[in-house]
XYZ file of N, CA and C in Angstrom:
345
model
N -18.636 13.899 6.082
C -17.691 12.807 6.302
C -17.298 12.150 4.984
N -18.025 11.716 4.014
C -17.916 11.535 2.814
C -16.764 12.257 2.154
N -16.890 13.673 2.452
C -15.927 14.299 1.335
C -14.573 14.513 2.292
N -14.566 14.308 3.272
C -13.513 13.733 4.340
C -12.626 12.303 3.874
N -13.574 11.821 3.376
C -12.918 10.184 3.001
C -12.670 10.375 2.070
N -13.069 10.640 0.781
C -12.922 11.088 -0.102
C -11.317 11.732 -0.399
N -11.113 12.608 -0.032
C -10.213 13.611 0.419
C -9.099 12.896 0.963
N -9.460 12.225 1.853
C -8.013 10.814 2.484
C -7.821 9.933 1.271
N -8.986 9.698 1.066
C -8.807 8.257 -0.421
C -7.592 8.669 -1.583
N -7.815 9.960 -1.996
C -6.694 10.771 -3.003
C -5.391 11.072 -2.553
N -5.567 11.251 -1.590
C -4.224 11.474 -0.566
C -3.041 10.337 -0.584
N -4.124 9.021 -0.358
C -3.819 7.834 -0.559
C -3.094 7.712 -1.678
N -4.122 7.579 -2.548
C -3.916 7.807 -3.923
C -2.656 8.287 -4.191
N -2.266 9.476 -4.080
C -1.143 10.198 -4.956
C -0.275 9.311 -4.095
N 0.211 9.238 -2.407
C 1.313 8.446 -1.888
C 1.652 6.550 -3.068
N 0.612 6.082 -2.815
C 0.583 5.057 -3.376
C 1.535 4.890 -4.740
N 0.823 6.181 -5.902
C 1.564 6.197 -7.307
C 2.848 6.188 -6.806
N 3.457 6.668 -5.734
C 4.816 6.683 -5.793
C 5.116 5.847 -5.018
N 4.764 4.410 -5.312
C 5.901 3.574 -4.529
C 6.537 3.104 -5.728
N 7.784 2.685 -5.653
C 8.678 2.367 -6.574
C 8.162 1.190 -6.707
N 8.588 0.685 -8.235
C 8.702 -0.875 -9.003
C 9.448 -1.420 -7.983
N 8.923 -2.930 -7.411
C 9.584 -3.726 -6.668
C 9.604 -3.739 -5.435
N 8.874 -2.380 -5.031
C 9.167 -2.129 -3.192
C 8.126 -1.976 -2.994
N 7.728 -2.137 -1.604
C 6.149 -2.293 -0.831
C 6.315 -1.145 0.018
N 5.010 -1.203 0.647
C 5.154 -0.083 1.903
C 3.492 -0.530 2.569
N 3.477 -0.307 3.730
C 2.243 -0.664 4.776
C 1.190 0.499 4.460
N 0.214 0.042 5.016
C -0.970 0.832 5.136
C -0.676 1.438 6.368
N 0.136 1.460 7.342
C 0.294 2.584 8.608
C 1.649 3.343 8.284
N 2.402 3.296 7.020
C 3.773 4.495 6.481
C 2.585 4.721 5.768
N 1.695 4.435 5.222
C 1.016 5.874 4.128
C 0.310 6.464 5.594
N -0.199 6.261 6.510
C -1.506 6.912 7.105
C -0.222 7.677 7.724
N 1.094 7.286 8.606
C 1.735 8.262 9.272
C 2.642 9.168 7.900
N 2.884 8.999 7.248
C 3.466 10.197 6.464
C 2.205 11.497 5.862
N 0.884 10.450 6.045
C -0.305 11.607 5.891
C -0.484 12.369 7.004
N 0.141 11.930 8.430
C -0.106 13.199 9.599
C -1.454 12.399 10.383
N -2.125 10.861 9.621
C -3.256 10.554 10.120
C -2.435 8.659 10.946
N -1.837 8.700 11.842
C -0.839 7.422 12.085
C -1.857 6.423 12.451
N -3.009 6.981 13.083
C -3.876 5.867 13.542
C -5.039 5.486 12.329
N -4.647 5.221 10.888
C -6.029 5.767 10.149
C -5.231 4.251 9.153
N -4.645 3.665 9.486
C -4.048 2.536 8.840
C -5.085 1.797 7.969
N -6.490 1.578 9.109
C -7.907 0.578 7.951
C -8.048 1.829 7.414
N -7.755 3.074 7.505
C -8.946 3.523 6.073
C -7.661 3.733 5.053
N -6.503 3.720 5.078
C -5.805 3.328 3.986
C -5.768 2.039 2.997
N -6.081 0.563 4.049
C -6.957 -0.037 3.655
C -8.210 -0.022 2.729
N -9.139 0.513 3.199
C -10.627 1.277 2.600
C -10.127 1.577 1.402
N -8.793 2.585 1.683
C -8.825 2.893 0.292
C -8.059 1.917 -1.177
N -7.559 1.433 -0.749
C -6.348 0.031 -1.333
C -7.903 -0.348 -2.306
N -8.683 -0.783 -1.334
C -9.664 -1.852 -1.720
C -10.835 -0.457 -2.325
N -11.102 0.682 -2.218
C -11.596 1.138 -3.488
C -11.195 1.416 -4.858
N -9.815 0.796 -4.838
C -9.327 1.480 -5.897
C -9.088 0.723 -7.033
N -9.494 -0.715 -6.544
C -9.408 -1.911 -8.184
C -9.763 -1.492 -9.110
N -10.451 -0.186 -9.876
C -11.011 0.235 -10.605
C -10.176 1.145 -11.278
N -8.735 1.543 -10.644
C -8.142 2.649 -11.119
C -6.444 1.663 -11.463
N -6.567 1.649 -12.893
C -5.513 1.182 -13.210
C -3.802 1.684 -12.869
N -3.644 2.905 -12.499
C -2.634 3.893 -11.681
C -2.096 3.714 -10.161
N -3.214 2.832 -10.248
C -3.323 2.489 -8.587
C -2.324 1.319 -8.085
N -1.283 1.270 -7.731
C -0.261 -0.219 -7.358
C -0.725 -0.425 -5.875
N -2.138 -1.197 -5.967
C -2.504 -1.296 -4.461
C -1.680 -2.622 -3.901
N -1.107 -3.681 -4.983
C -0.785 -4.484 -4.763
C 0.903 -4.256 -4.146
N 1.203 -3.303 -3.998
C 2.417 -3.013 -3.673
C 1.915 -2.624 -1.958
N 0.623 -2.357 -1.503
C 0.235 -2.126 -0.180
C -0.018 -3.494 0.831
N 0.815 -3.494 1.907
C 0.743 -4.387 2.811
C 0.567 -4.477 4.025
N 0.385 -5.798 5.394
C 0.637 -5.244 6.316
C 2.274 -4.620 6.884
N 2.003 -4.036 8.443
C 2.800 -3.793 8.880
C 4.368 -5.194 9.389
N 3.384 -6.614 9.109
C 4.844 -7.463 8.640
C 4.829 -7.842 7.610
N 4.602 -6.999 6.559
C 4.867 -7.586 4.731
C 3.732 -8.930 4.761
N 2.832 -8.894 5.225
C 1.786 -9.768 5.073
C 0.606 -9.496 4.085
N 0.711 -10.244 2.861
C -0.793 -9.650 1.725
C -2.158 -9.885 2.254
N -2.514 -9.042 3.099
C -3.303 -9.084 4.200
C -4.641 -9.191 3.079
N -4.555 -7.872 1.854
C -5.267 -7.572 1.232
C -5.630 -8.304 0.257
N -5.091 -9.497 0.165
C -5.235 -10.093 -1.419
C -6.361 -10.756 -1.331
N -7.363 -10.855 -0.991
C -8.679 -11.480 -1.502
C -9.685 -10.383 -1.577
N -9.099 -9.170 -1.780
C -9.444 -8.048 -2.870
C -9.257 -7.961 -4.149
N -8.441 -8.647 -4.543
C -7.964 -8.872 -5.990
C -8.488 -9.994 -6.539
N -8.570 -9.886 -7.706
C -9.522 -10.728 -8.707
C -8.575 -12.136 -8.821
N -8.910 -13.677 -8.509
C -8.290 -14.619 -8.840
C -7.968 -14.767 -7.637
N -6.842 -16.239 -7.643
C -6.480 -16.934 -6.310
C -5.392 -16.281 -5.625
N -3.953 -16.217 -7.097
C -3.050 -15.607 -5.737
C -2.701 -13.883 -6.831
N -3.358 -13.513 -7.539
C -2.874 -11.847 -8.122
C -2.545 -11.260 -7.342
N -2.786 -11.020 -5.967
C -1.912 -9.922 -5.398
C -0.702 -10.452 -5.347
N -0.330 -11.569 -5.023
C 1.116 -12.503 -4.754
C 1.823 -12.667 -6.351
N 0.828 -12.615 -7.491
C 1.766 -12.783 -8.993
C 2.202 -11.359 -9.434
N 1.628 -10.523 -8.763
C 2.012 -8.743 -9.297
C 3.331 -8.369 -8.598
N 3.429 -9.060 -7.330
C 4.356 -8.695 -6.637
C 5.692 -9.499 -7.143
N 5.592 -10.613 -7.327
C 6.239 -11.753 -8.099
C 7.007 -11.090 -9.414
N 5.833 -10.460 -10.422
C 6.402 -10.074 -11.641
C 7.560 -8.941 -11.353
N 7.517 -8.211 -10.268
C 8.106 -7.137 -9.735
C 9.506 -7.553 -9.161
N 9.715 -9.290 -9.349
C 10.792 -9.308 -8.383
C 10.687 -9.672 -6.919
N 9.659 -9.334 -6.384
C 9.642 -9.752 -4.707
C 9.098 -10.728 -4.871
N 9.913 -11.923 -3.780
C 9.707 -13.080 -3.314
C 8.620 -13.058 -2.067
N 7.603 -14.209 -2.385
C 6.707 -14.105 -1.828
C 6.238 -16.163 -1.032
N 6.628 -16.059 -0.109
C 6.203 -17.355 0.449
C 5.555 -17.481 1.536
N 4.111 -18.205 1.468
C 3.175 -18.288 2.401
C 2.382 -16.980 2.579
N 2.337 -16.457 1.927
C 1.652 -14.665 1.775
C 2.640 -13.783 2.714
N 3.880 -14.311 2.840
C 4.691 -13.244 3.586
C 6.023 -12.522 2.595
N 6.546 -11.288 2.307
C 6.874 -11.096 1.955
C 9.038 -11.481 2.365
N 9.453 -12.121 1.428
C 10.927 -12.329 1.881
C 11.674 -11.075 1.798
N 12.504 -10.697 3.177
C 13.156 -9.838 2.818
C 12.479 -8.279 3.098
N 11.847 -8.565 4.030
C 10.325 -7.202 3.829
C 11.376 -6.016 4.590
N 12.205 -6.006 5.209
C 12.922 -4.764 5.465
C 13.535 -4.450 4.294
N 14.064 -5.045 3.061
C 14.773 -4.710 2.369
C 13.483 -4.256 0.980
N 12.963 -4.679 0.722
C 11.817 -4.287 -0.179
C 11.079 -2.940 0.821
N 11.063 -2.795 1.576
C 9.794 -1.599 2.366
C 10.557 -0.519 1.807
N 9.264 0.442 1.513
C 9.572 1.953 0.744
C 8.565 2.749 1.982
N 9.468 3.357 2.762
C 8.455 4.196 3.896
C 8.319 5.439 3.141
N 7.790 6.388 3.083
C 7.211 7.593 2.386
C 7.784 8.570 3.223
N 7.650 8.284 4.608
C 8.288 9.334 5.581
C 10.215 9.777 5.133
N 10.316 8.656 4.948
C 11.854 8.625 5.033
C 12.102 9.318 3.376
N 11.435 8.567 2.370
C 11.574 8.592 0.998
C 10.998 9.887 0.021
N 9.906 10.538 1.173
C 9.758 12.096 0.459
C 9.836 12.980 1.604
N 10.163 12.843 2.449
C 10.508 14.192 3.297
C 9.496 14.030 3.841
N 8.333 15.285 4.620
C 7.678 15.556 5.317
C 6.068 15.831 4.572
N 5.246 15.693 4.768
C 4.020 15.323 4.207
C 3.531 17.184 4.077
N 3.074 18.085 3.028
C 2.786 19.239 3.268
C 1.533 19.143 2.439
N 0.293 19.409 2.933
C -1.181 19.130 2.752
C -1.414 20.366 2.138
């Protein structure tokens, strides 16, 4: 199971590097463009193993209503909300403004997921 998670975590991983400067995307468009739609917390899981990997734009990962569900994973009071900020997206009350127009779905934005 380990090298199962493992294995999802990178998966993660590579979707993640490609979200564009400025645009977000949920933890359930990475799990359904991975073929895994119900696996949304362990995209999560993985968001939050990855503070360690500077490549990693976990802060660009949200909920399914542009909510920084995740930010008291991040170091300080509001860093997930100032990364997103430096990027351009408006951010009030931990909700993202505009979250249809900032969302980068993976499904739509690379075609079909081939493992």
């Amino acid at each position: 199971m380990v090298t199962e998670n493992q294995n999802f975590f990178q998966k993660v991983y590579e979707v993640a590097r490609l979200i564009p400067y400025g645009r977000v995307t949920s933890y359930g468009a990475i799990a359904k463009y991975l073929g895994a739609a119900r696996s949304a917390r362990m995209v999560g899981w993985a968001m939050n193993a990855s503070h360690d990997m500077e490549d990693i734009p976990a802060h660009r990962v949200v909920n399914r209503k542009g909510l920084l569900t995740g930010k008291h994973h991040f170091d300080g009071t509001n860093l997930m909300q100032q990364l997103l900020e430096n990027e351009g997206i408006k951010v009030h009350e931990l909700q993202i403004i505009d979250f249809e127009k900032r969302f980068w779905d993976p499904s739509k934005e690379l075609g079909e997921y081939y493992q």
